[in-house]
Amino acid sequence: MDLVNFEQRISAGDRLTGNEALQLYRHAPTYWLGRMADQVRQRKHPEGLVTYIIDRNVNYTNVCVARCNFCAFYREVGHGEGYVLAFDEIFTKIEETRALGGVQLLLQGGHNPDLPLAWYEDLFRAVKQRFPDFKLHALSPPEVLHISRMAKLPVPEVIARLIAAGLDSIPGGGAEILVDRVRKLLNCYSKASADEWLDVMRHAHRAGLRTTATMMYGTVETDEERLEHMLRLRAVQDETGGFTAFITWSYQPEHTERGGAEATGVDYLRTLAIARLVLDNFDNLQASWVTQGGKVGQLSLAFGANDMGSVMIEENVVRAAGASYCMDEVEIVRNVEDAGYVPKRRNMHYEILGDPFFREHDVPRTLELSKAREAGDTSVPAELVNYEARSAAGRKQRARPVSPEPGAGGPISPVS
Ligand code: SF4
């Protein structure tokens, strides 16, 4: 392998083919991959800034019919630990987020058969009515597909209705590896094939939304399939230019049906670096410190990342799989400055919003992540009676008397 030639080509901005990227991914020294990825990052971001966003990762329901075998978060329909957040609970989370300088919710959840399109539209409208400037970065492509299948409406129509209700952008979750062989083995092919996932993103971009793209690696995929995933994203980005950022993280195995071991930190840094080299049409790569920890997150800034992702206020999904690191804004800024960069707050469009919020406002330290709900809270939102349930368990639950306060979480019974 002629690393000198590769270095010249990467420095000149040449595009790598899939085979070239595979050679480098497999055989180039880790320090070399990091140096090349850092060179590309510097070319795209010469100003020496590292950005982050203050938002809150809210999972509106953990009830899911998809049953991906790598997921420790979901509960089956009718399970006693299944929940749907009340609109009021979500409003409270937004108020808490705003107090910390937060500008958006990252709102994702399970494929709950008892939440029809109207529930999402009503929630989004209600959020925008109360918090007009607050952004909704919501519903990954498989969730959009699930809603469209339940509503028996085409994806573009569902996206148009969600935008009309207040959707601002779409997170790139549920991509895992965009190769159908892998998706079948992970039992996530039926929630969205690789083509379906990419098509939702195409439709979103055509409708004027910006989205992110993700990759979860470290299950059953080969090196070739990781690169195929990146090449498919690169092709859509060539078509639409709608992706703002790429985020990759390793599979978190604890408490999952699939089990197994987690990929190493070196594997993460090599994967991040090769992504920076392959995804030449993506401006932003995030450091996934929530799964890799703050120290590897900081190292990511030398392996192609230019963004620290989100300040974590709440986390439920990674935590369920046994790993979740907590860094508040103070800690993120400390890591960024210690690595020699200037930290700046941004929005989802990567527009700079300003300097660290805590330096201008009196905010409490967040040393522990919030949960969707406190353990043992089995309340059922009163407003759910307004929406038709498809599952037998959901219909039974909604037939029971509910709290008289519309919009309030009613102290009814568990989802069981
Ligand atoms: S990853 Fe998402 S779609 Fe898959 S089981 Fe978990 S909650 Fe459901």
JSON list of C-alpha atoms in Angstrom, two decimals, residues 185-393:
[
{"chain": "A", "resi": 185, "resn": "LEU", "atom": "CA", "xyz": [-29.54, -10.65, 11.01]},
{"chain": "A", "resi": 186, "resn": "LEU", "atom": "CA", "xyz": [-30.26, -7.79, 13.44]},
{"chain": "A", "resi": 187, "resn": "ASN", "atom": "CA", "xyz": [-34.01, -8.22, 12.95]},
{"chain": "A", "resi": 188, "resn": "CYS", "atom": "CA", "xyz": [-34.33, -4.62, 11.82]},
{"chain": "A", "resi": 189, "resn": "TYR", "atom": "CA", "xyz": [-34.95, -5.24, 8.11]},
{"chain": "A", "resi": 190, "resn": "SER", "atom": "CA", "xyz": [-38.74, -5.14, 8.48]},
{"chain": "A", "resi": 191, "resn": "LYS", "atom": "CA", "xyz": [-38.70, -1.83, 10.36]},
{"chain": "A", "resi": 192, "resn": "ALA", "atom": "CA", "xyz": [-36.81, -0.34, 7.39]},
{"chain": "A", "resi": 193, "resn": "SER", "atom": "CA", "xyz": [-34.69, -1.88, 4.66]},
{"chain": "A", "resi": 194, "resn": "ALA", "atom": "CA", "xyz": [-31.56, 0.02, 3.66]},
{"chain": "A", "resi": 195, "resn": "ASP", "atom": "CA", "xyz": [-33.37, 1.48, 0.64]},
{"chain": "A", "resi": 196, "resn": "GLU", "atom": "CA", "xyz": [-36.39, 2.49, 2.72]},
{"chain": "A", "resi": 197, "resn": "TRP", "atom": "CA", "xyz": [-34.20, 4.28, 5.28]},
{"chain": "A", "resi": 198, "resn": "LEU", "atom": "CA", "xyz": [-32.40, 6.19, 2.54]},
{"chain": "A", "resi": 199, "resn": "ASP", "atom": "CA", "xyz": [-35.66, 6.98, 0.75]},
{"chain": "A", "resi": 200, "resn": "VAL", "atom": "CA", "xyz": [-37.17, 8.59, 3.86]},
{"chain": "A", "resi": 201, "resn": "MET", "atom": "CA", "xyz": [-34.08, 10.81, 4.01]},
{"chain": "A", "resi": 202, "resn": "ARG", "atom": "CA", "xyz": [-34.38, 11.68, 0.30]},
{"chain": "A", "resi": 203, "resn": "HIS", "atom": "CA", "xyz": [-38.03, 12.66, 0.81]},
{"chain": "A", "resi": 204, "resn": "ALA", "atom": "CA", "xyz": [-37.16, 14.69, 3.91]},
{"chain": "A", "resi": 205, "resn": "HIS", "atom": "CA", "xyz": [-34.38, 16.54, 2.09]},
{"chain": "A", "resi": 206, "resn": "ARG", "atom": "CA", "xyz": [-36.65, 17.24, -0.88]},
{"chain": "A", "resi": 207, "resn": "ALA", "atom": "CA", "xyz": [-39.23, 18.62, 1.53]},
{"chain": "A", "resi": 208, "resn": "GLY", "atom": "CA", "xyz": [-36.60, 21.07, 2.78]},
{"chain": "A", "resi": 209, "resn": "LEU", "atom": "CA", "xyz": [-35.63, 19.33, 6.02]},
{"chain": "A", "resi": 210, "resn": "ARG", "atom": "CA", "xyz": [-32.03, 18.80, 7.06]},
{"chain": "A", "resi": 211, "resn": "THR", "atom": "CA", "xyz": [-31.20, 15.51, 8.71]},
{"chain": "A", "resi": 212, "resn": "THR", "atom": "CA", "xyz": [-28.27, 13.71, 10.28]},
{"chain": "A", "resi": 213, "resn": "ALA", "atom": "CA", "xyz": [-26.92, 10.26, 9.39]},
{"chain": "A", "resi": 214, "resn": "THR", "atom": "CA", "xyz": [-25.69, 7.60, 11.79]},
{"chain": "A", "resi": 215, "resn": "MET", "atom": "CA", "xyz": [-23.97, 4.23, 11.81]},
{"chain": "A", "resi": 216, "resn": "MET", "atom": "CA", "xyz": [-24.03, 1.66, 14.59]},
{"chain": "A", "resi": 217, "resn": "TYR", "atom": "CA", "xyz": [-21.23, -0.85, 14.00]},
{"chain": "A", "resi": 218, "resn": "GLY", "atom": "CA", "xyz": [-19.80, -3.82, 15.86]},
{"chain": "A", "resi": 219, "resn": "THR", "atom": "CA", "xyz": [-22.50, -6.49, 15.52]},
{"chain": "A", "resi": 220, "resn": "VAL", "atom": "CA", "xyz": [-22.38, -8.87, 12.56]},
{"chain": "A", "resi": 221, "resn": "GLU", "atom": "CA", "xyz": [-21.19, -6.65, 9.74]},
{"chain": "A", "resi": 222, "resn": "THR", "atom": "CA", "xyz": [-17.93, -6.98, 7.80]},
{"chain": "A", "resi": 223, "resn": "ASP", "atom": "CA", "xyz": [-15.48, -4.16, 7.12]},
{"chain": "A", "resi": 224, "resn": "GLU", "atom": "CA", "xyz": [-16.81, -4.07, 3.54]},
{"chain": "A", "resi": 225, "resn": "GLU", "atom": "CA", "xyz": [-20.35, -3.57, 4.85]},
{"chain": "A", "resi": 226, "resn": "ARG", "atom": "CA", "xyz": [-19.30, -0.67, 7.09]},
{"chain": "A", "resi": 227, "resn": "LEU", "atom": "CA", "xyz": [-17.82, 0.98, 4.02]},
{"chain": "A", "resi": 228, "resn": "GLU", "atom": "CA", "xyz": [-20.84, 0.14, 1.87]},
{"chain": "A", "resi": 229, "resn": "HIS", "atom": "CA", "xyz": [-22.92, 1.97, 4.48]},
{"chain": "A", "resi": 230, "resn": "MET", "atom": "CA", "xyz": [-20.73, 5.06, 4.18]},
{"chain": "A", "resi": 231, "resn": "LEU", "atom": "CA", "xyz": [-20.73, 4.92, 0.38]},
{"chain": "A", "resi": 232, "resn": "ARG", "atom": "CA", "xyz": [-24.53, 4.75, 0.29]},
{"chain": "A", "resi": 233, "resn": "LEU", "atom": "CA", "xyz": [-24.73, 7.83, 2.51]},
{"chain": "A", "resi": 234, "resn": "ARG", "atom": "CA", "xyz": [-22.18, 9.61, 0.34]},
{"chain": "A", "resi": 235, "resn": "ALA", "atom": "CA", "xyz": [-24.26, 8.86, -2.77]},
{"chain": "A", "resi": 236, "resn": "VAL", "atom": "CA", "xyz": [-27.45, 10.32, -1.23]},
{"chain": "A", "resi": 237, "resn": "GLN", "atom": "CA", "xyz": [-25.50, 13.35, -0.01]},
{"chain": "A", "resi": 238, "resn": "ASP", "atom": "CA", "xyz": [-24.27, 13.88, -3.59]},
{"chain": "A", "resi": 239, "resn": "GLU", "atom": "CA", "xyz": [-27.91, 13.85, -4.70]},
{"chain": "A", "resi": 240, "resn": "THR", "atom": "CA", "xyz": [-29.50, 16.03, -2.04]},
{"chain": "A", "resi": 241, "resn": "GLY", "atom": "CA", "xyz": [-26.88, 17.70, 0.17]},
{"chain": "A", "resi": 242, "resn": "GLY", "atom": "CA", "xyz": [-29.37, 17.34, 3.01]},
{"chain": "A", "resi": 243, "resn": "PHE", "atom": "CA", "xyz": [-27.24, 15.66, 5.69]},
{"chain": "A", "resi": 244, "resn": "THR", "atom": "CA", "xyz": [-25.75, 18.05, 8.22]},
{"chain": "A", "resi": 245, "resn": "ALA", "atom": "CA", "xyz": [-23.61, 15.52, 10.07]},
{"chain": "A", "resi": 246, "resn": "PHE", "atom": "CA", "xyz": [-22.50, 11.92, 10.46]},
{"chain": "A", "resi": 247, "resn": "ILE", "atom": "CA", "xyz": [-22.41, 10.19, 13.84]},
{"chain": "A", "resi": 248, "resn": "THR", "atom": "CA", "xyz": [-21.06, 6.69, 14.45]},
{"chain": "A", "resi": 249, "resn": "TRP", "atom": "CA", "xyz": [-21.01, 4.61, 17.59]},
{"chain": "A", "resi": 250, "resn": "SER", "atom": "CA", "xyz": [-20.36, 1.04, 18.60]},
{"chain": "A", "resi": 251, "resn": "TYR", "atom": "CA", "xyz": [-23.02, -1.48, 19.50]},
{"chain": "A", "resi": 252, "resn": "GLN", "atom": "CA", "xyz": [-23.68, -1.61, 23.25]},
{"chain": "A", "resi": 253, "resn": "PRO", "atom": "CA", "xyz": [-24.36, -5.29, 24.04]},
{"chain": "A", "resi": 254, "resn": "GLU", "atom": "CA", "xyz": [-25.51, -5.44, 27.66]},
{"chain": "A", "resi": 255, "resn": "HIS", "atom": "CA", "xyz": [-29.09, -6.60, 28.32]},
{"chain": "A", "resi": 256, "resn": "THR", "atom": "CA", "xyz": [-29.72, -7.18, 24.61]},
{"chain": "A", "resi": 257, "resn": "GLU", "atom": "CA", "xyz": [-31.05, -10.37, 23.02]},
{"chain": "A", "resi": 258, "resn": "ARG", "atom": "CA", "xyz": [-28.00, -10.45, 20.74]},
{"chain": "A", "resi": 259, "resn": "GLY", "atom": "CA", "xyz": [-25.36, -10.09, 23.46]},
{"chain": "A", "resi": 260, "resn": "GLY", "atom": "CA", "xyz": [-21.67, -10.26, 22.55]},
{"chain": "A", "resi": 261, "resn": "ALA", "atom": "CA", "xyz": [-18.84, -7.82, 23.18]},
{"chain": "A", "resi": 262, "resn": "GLU", "atom": "CA", "xyz": [-18.32, -4.14, 22.51]},
{"chain": "A", "resi": 263, "resn": "ALA", "atom": "CA", "xyz": [-15.88, -2.91, 19.87]},
{"chain": "A", "resi": 264, "resn": "THR", "atom": "CA", "xyz": [-12.66, -1.32, 21.16]},
{"chain": "A", "resi": 265, "resn": "GLY", "atom": "CA", "xyz": [-11.67, 2.33, 21.36]},
{"chain": "A", "resi": 266, "resn": "VAL", "atom": "CA", "xyz": [-9.10, 1.90, 18.57]},
{"chain": "A", "resi": 267, "resn": "ASP", "atom": "CA", "xyz": [-11.81, 0.39, 16.33]},
{"chain": "A", "resi": 268, "resn": "TYR", "atom": "CA", "xyz": [-13.93, 3.46, 17.08]},
{"chain": "A", "resi": 269, "resn": "LEU", "atom": "CA", "xyz": [-11.16, 5.92, 16.24]},
{"chain": "A", "resi": 270, "resn": "ARG", "atom": "CA", "xyz": [-10.25, 4.07, 13.02]},
{"chain": "A", "resi": 271, "resn": "THR", "atom": "CA", "xyz": [-13.92, 3.95, 11.99]},
{"chain": "A", "resi": 272, "resn": "LEU", "atom": "CA", "xyz": [-14.37, 7.65, 12.70]},
{"chain": "A", "resi": 273, "resn": "ALA", "atom": "CA", "xyz": [-11.21, 8.53, 10.77]},
{"chain": "A", "resi": 274, "resn": "ILE", "atom": "CA", "xyz": [-12.12, 6.46, 7.71]},
{"chain": "A", "resi": 275, "resn": "ALA", "atom": "CA", "xyz": [-15.60, 8.01, 7.77]},
{"chain": "A", "resi": 276, "resn": "ARG", "atom": "CA", "xyz": [-13.99, 11.48, 7.61]},
{"chain": "A", "resi": 277, "resn": "LEU", "atom": "CA", "xyz": [-11.98, 10.35, 4.56]},
{"chain": "A", "resi": 278, "resn": "VAL", "atom": "CA", "xyz": [-14.87, 8.59, 2.77]},
{"chain": "A", "resi": 279, "resn": "LEU", "atom": "CA", "xyz": [-17.63, 11.09, 3.57]},
{"chain": "A", "resi": 280, "resn": "ASP", "atom": "CA", "xyz": [-15.94, 13.94, 1.74]},
{"chain": "A", "resi": 281, "resn": "ASN", "atom": "CA", "xyz": [-19.30, 15.65, 1.17]},
{"chain": "A", "resi": 282, "resn": "PHE", "atom": "CA", "xyz": [-20.25, 15.75, 4.88]},
{"chain": "A", "resi": 283, "resn": "ASP", "atom": "CA", "xyz": [-19.19, 18.90, 6.72]},
{"chain": "A", "resi": 284, "resn": "ASN", "atom": "CA", "xyz": [-19.60, 17.67, 10.26]},
{"chain": "A", "resi": 285, "resn": "LEU", "atom": "CA", "xyz": [-18.64, 14.55, 12.17]},
{"chain": "A", "resi": 286, "resn": "GLN", "atom": "CA", "xyz": [-19.68, 14.18, 15.79]},
{"chain": "A", "resi": 287, "resn": "ALA", "atom": "CA", "xyz": [-17.65, 12.58, 18.58]},
{"chain": "A", "resi": 288, "resn": "SER", "atom": "CA", "xyz": [-19.77, 9.89, 20.21]},
{"chain": "A", "resi": 289, "resn": "TRP", "atom": "CA", "xyz": [-18.63, 10.36, 23.79]},
{"chain": "A", "resi": 290, "resn": "VAL", "atom": "CA", "xyz": [-21.95, 9.02, 25.17]},
{"chain": "A", "resi": 291, "resn": "THR", "atom": "CA", "xyz": [-20.91, 5.50, 24.17]},
{"chain": "A", "resi": 292, "resn": "GLN", "atom": "CA", "xyz": [-17.10, 5.92, 24.11]},
{"chain": "A", "resi": 293, "resn": "GLY", "atom": "CA", "xyz": [-16.62, 8.07, 27.21]},
{"chain": "A", "resi": 294, "resn": "GLY", "atom": "CA", "xyz": [-15.25, 11.59, 27.56]},
{"chain": "A", "resi": 295, "resn": "LYS", "atom": "CA", "xyz": [-11.60, 10.65, 27.05]},
{"chain": "A", "resi": 296, "resn": "VAL", "atom": "CA", "xyz": [-12.13, 8.84, 23.74]},
{"chain": "A", "resi": 297, "resn": "GLY", "atom": "CA", "xyz": [-14.59, 11.59, 22.85]},
{"chain": "A", "resi": 298, "resn": "GLN", "atom": "CA", "xyz": [-11.80, 14.10, 23.31]},
{"chain": "A", "resi": 299, "resn": "LEU", "atom": "CA", "xyz": [-9.41, 11.97, 21.23]},
{"chain": "A", "resi": 300, "resn": "SER", "atom": "CA", "xyz": [-12.05, 11.89, 18.48]},
{"chain": "A", "resi": 301, "resn": "LEU", "atom": "CA", "xyz": [-11.20, 15.55, 17.85]},
{"chain": "A", "resi": 302, "resn": "ALA", "atom": "CA", "xyz": [-7.82, 14.34, 16.54]},
{"chain": "A", "resi": 303, "resn": "PHE", "atom": "CA", "xyz": [-9.46, 11.64, 14.39]},
{"chain": "A", "resi": 304, "resn": "GLY", "atom": "CA", "xyz": [-11.79, 13.72, 12.24]},
{"chain": "A", "resi": 305, "resn": "ALA", "atom": "CA", "xyz": [-14.57, 14.92, 14.56]},
{"chain": "A", "resi": 306, "resn": "ASN", "atom": "CA", "xyz": [-15.31, 18.65, 14.72]},
{"chain": "A", "resi": 307, "resn": "ASP", "atom": "CA", "xyz": [-18.36, 18.49, 16.98]},
{"chain": "A", "resi": 308, "resn": "MET", "atom": "CA", "xyz": [-19.06, 17.12, 20.45]},
{"chain": "A", "resi": 309, "resn": "GLY", "atom": "CA", "xyz": [-22.71, 16.36, 19.71]},
{"chain": "A", "resi": 310, "resn": "SER", "atom": "CA", "xyz": [-25.20, 17.09, 22.40]},
{"chain": "A", "resi": 311, "resn": "VAL", "atom": "CA", "xyz": [-24.85, 18.06, 26.01]},
{"chain": "A", "resi": 312, "resn": "MET", "atom": "CA", "xyz": [-26.61, 15.13, 27.64]},
{"chain": "A", "resi": 313, "resn": "ILE", "atom": "CA", "xyz": [-29.45, 16.01, 29.94]},
{"chain": "A", "resi": 314, "resn": "GLU", "atom": "CA", "xyz": [-31.38, 12.79, 29.55]},
{"chain": "A", "resi": 315, "resn": "GLU", "atom": "CA", "xyz": [-30.50, 9.37, 28.13]},
{"chain": "A", "resi": 316, "resn": "ASN", "atom": "CA", "xyz": [-32.51, 6.16, 28.10]},
{"chain": "A", "resi": 317, "resn": "VAL", "atom": "CA", "xyz": [-31.44, 3.98, 25.18]},
{"chain": "A", "resi": 318, "resn": "VAL", "atom": "CA", "xyz": [-27.69, 3.55, 25.66]},
{"chain": "A", "resi": 319, "resn": "ARG", "atom": "CA", "xyz": [-28.20, 3.42, 29.42]},
{"chain": "A", "resi": 320, "resn": "ALA", "atom": "CA", "xyz": [-30.52, 0.40, 28.95]},
{"chain": "A", "resi": 321, "resn": "ALA", "atom": "CA", "xyz": [-27.64, -1.38, 27.16]},
{"chain": "A", "resi": 322, "resn": "GLY", "atom": "CA", "xyz": [-25.31, -0.84, 30.10]},
{"chain": "A", "resi": 323, "resn": "ALA", "atom": "CA", "xyz": [-23.26, 2.18, 29.02]},
{"chain": "A", "resi": 324, "resn": "SER", "atom": "CA", "xyz": [-23.96, 5.84, 29.22]},
{"chain": "A", "resi": 325, "resn": "TYR", "atom": "CA", "xyz": [-21.50, 8.58, 30.07]},
{"chain": "A", "resi": 326, "resn": "CYS", "atom": "CA", "xyz": [-22.60, 11.90, 31.47]},
{"chain": "A", "resi": 327, "resn": "MET", "atom": "CA", "xyz": [-20.96, 15.20, 30.51]},
{"chain": "A", "resi": 328, "resn": "ASP", "atom": "CA", "xyz": [-22.68, 18.48, 31.09]},
{"chain": "A", "resi": 329, "resn": "GLU", "atom": "CA", "xyz": [-21.76, 21.67, 29.27]},
{"chain": "A", "resi": 330, "resn": "VAL", "atom": "CA", "xyz": [-18.97, 22.50, 31.75]},
{"chain": "A", "resi": 331, "resn": "GLU", "atom": "CA", "xyz": [-17.34, 19.12, 31.15]},
{"chain": "A", "resi": 332, "resn": "ILE", "atom": "CA", "xyz": [-17.70, 19.27, 27.37]},
{"chain": "A", "resi": 333, "resn": "VAL", "atom": "CA", "xyz": [-16.15, 22.72, 27.27]},
{"chain": "A", "resi": 334, "resn": "ARG", "atom": "CA", "xyz": [-13.29, 21.55, 29.53]},
{"chain": "A", "resi": 335, "resn": "ASN", "atom": "CA", "xyz": [-12.56, 18.64, 27.16]},
{"chain": "A", "resi": 336, "resn": "VAL", "atom": "CA", "xyz": [-12.71, 20.85, 24.07]},
{"chain": "A", "resi": 337, "resn": "GLU", "atom": "CA", "xyz": [-10.46, 23.59, 25.48]},
{"chain": "A", "resi": 338, "resn": "ASP", "atom": "CA", "xyz": [-8.01, 21.07, 26.90]},
{"chain": "A", "resi": 339, "resn": "ALA", "atom": "CA", "xyz": [-7.63, 19.62, 23.38]},
{"chain": "A", "resi": 340, "resn": "GLY", "atom": "CA", "xyz": [-6.74, 23.08, 22.06]},
{"chain": "A", "resi": 341, "resn": "TYR", "atom": "CA", "xyz": [-10.00, 24.16, 20.41]},
{"chain": "A", "resi": 342, "resn": "VAL", "atom": "CA", "xyz": [-12.49, 26.94, 20.96]},
{"chain": "A", "resi": 343, "resn": "PRO", "atom": "CA", "xyz": [-15.91, 25.62, 22.06]},
{"chain": "A", "resi": 344, "resn": "LYS", "atom": "CA", "xyz": [-19.05, 27.17, 20.56]},
{"chain": "A", "resi": 345, "resn": "ARG", "atom": "CA", "xyz": [-22.73, 26.43, 20.99]},
{"chain": "A", "resi": 346, "resn": "ARG", "atom": "CA", "xyz": [-24.61, 25.69, 17.78]},
{"chain": "A", "resi": 347, "resn": "ASN", "atom": "CA", "xyz": [-28.05, 24.74, 16.50]},
{"chain": "A", "resi": 348, "resn": "MET", "atom": "CA", "xyz": [-29.00, 21.73, 14.36]},
{"chain": "A", "resi": 349, "resn": "HIS", "atom": "CA", "xyz": [-27.93, 23.62, 11.23]},
{"chain": "A", "resi": 350, "resn": "TYR", "atom": "CA", "xyz": [-24.47, 24.15, 12.70]},
{"chain": "A", "resi": 351, "resn": "GLU", "atom": "CA", "xyz": [-25.02, 27.89, 12.95]},
{"chain": "A", "resi": 352, "resn": "ILE", "atom": "CA", "xyz": [-23.02, 29.29, 15.87]},
{"chain": "A", "resi": 353, "resn": "LEU", "atom": "CA", "xyz": [-25.25, 30.47, 18.71]},
{"chain": "A", "resi": 354, "resn": "GLY", "atom": "CA", "xyz": [-22.55, 31.73, 21.03]},
{"chain": "A", "resi": 355, "resn": "ASP", "atom": "CA", "xyz": [-20.04, 30.98, 23.75]},
{"chain": "A", "resi": 356, "resn": "PRO", "atom": "CA", "xyz": [-20.68, 28.45, 26.52]},
{"chain": "A", "resi": 357, "resn": "PHE", "atom": "CA", "xyz": [-24.04, 29.15, 28.12]},
{"chain": "A", "resi": 358, "resn": "PHE", "atom": "CA", "xyz": [-22.83, 28.48, 31.68]},
{"chain": "A", "resi": 359, "resn": "ARG", "atom": "CA", "xyz": [-20.30, 31.30, 31.39]},
{"chain": "A", "resi": 360, "resn": "GLU", "atom": "CA", "xyz": [-23.07, 33.81, 30.84]},
{"chain": "A", "resi": 361, "resn": "HIS", "atom": "CA", "xyz": [-25.82, 32.29, 32.99]},
{"chain": "A", "resi": 362, "resn": "ASP", "atom": "CA", "xyz": [-26.13, 30.76, 36.40]},
{"chain": "A", "resi": 363, "resn": "VAL", "atom": "CA", "xyz": [-26.97, 27.11, 35.68]},
{"chain": "A", "resi": 364, "resn": "PRO", "atom": "CA", "xyz": [-26.75, 24.08, 37.96]},
{"chain": "A", "resi": 365, "resn": "ARG", "atom": "CA", "xyz": [-24.21, 21.35, 37.17]},
{"chain": "A", "resi": 366, "resn": "THR", "atom": "CA", "xyz": [-25.78, 18.24, 35.63]},
{"chain": "A", "resi": 367, "resn": "LEU", "atom": "CA", "xyz": [-23.84, 15.37, 37.13]},
{"chain": "A", "resi": 368, "resn": "GLU", "atom": "CA", "xyz": [-26.42, 12.66, 36.58]},
{"chain": "A", "resi": 369, "resn": "LEU", "atom": "CA", "xyz": [-28.54, 12.01, 33.52]},
{"chain": "A", "resi": 370, "resn": "SER", "atom": "CA", "xyz": [-32.30, 12.27, 33.78]},
{"chain": "A", "resi": 371, "resn": "LYS", "atom": "CA", "xyz": [-34.51, 9.39, 32.72]},
{"chain": "A", "resi": 372, "resn": "ALA", "atom": "CA", "xyz": [-37.65, 9.41, 30.63]},
{"chain": "A", "resi": 373, "resn": "ARG", "atom": "CA", "xyz": [-39.49, 8.62, 33.83]},
{"chain": "A", "resi": 374, "resn": "GLU", "atom": "CA", "xyz": [-38.64, 7.79, 37.39]},
{"chain": "A", "resi": 375, "resn": "ALA", "atom": "CA", "xyz": [-38.67, 4.07, 38.22]},
{"chain": "A", "resi": 376, "resn": "GLY", "atom": "CA", "xyz": [-42.09, 2.90, 39.35]},
{"chain": "A", "resi": 377, "resn": "ASP", "atom": "CA", "xyz": [-43.97, 5.72, 37.60]},
{"chain": "A", "resi": 378, "resn": "THR", "atom": "CA", "xyz": [-46.57, 3.79, 35.65]},
{"chain": "A", "resi": 379, "resn": "SER", "atom": "CA", "xyz": [-48.96, 6.66, 34.96]},
{"chain": "A", "resi": 380, "resn": "VAL", "atom": "CA", "xyz": [-50.83, 6.67, 31.68]},
{"chain": "A", "resi": 381, "resn": "PRO", "atom": "CA", "xyz": [-51.41, 10.02, 29.93]},
{"chain": "A", "resi": 382, "resn": "ALA", "atom": "CA", "xyz": [-55.04, 11.09, 30.04]},
{"chain": "A", "resi": 383, "resn": "GLU", "atom": "CA", "xyz": [-54.93, 12.42, 26.48]},
{"chain": "A", "resi": 384, "resn": "LEU", "atom": "CA", "xyz": [-54.36, 8.94, 25.08]},
{"chain": "A", "resi": 385, "resn": "VAL", "atom": "CA", "xyz": [-58.14, 8.31, 25.19]},
{"chain": "A", "resi": 386, "resn": "ASN", "atom": "CA", "xyz": [-58.39, 10.77, 22.31]},
{"chain": "A", "resi": 387, "resn": "TYR", "atom": "CA", "xyz": [-56.45, 8.45, 19.99]},
{"chain": "A", "resi": 388, "resn": "GLU", "atom": "CA", "xyz": [-57.44, 5.10, 18.61]},
{"chain": "A", "resi": 389, "resn": "ALA", "atom": "CA", "xyz": [-55.36, 2.19, 19.87]},
{"chain": "A", "resi": 390, "resn": "ARG", "atom": "CA", "xyz": [-54.60, -0.66, 17.50]},
{"chain": "A", "resi": 391, "resn": "SER", "atom": "CA", "xyz": [-53.39, -3.26, 19.99]},
{"chain": "A", "resi": 392, "resn": "ALA", "atom": "CA", "xyz": [-55.76, -5.20, 22.25]},
{"chain": "A", "resi": 393, "resn": "ALA", "atom": "CA", "xyz": [-53.75, -4.09, 25.30]}
]
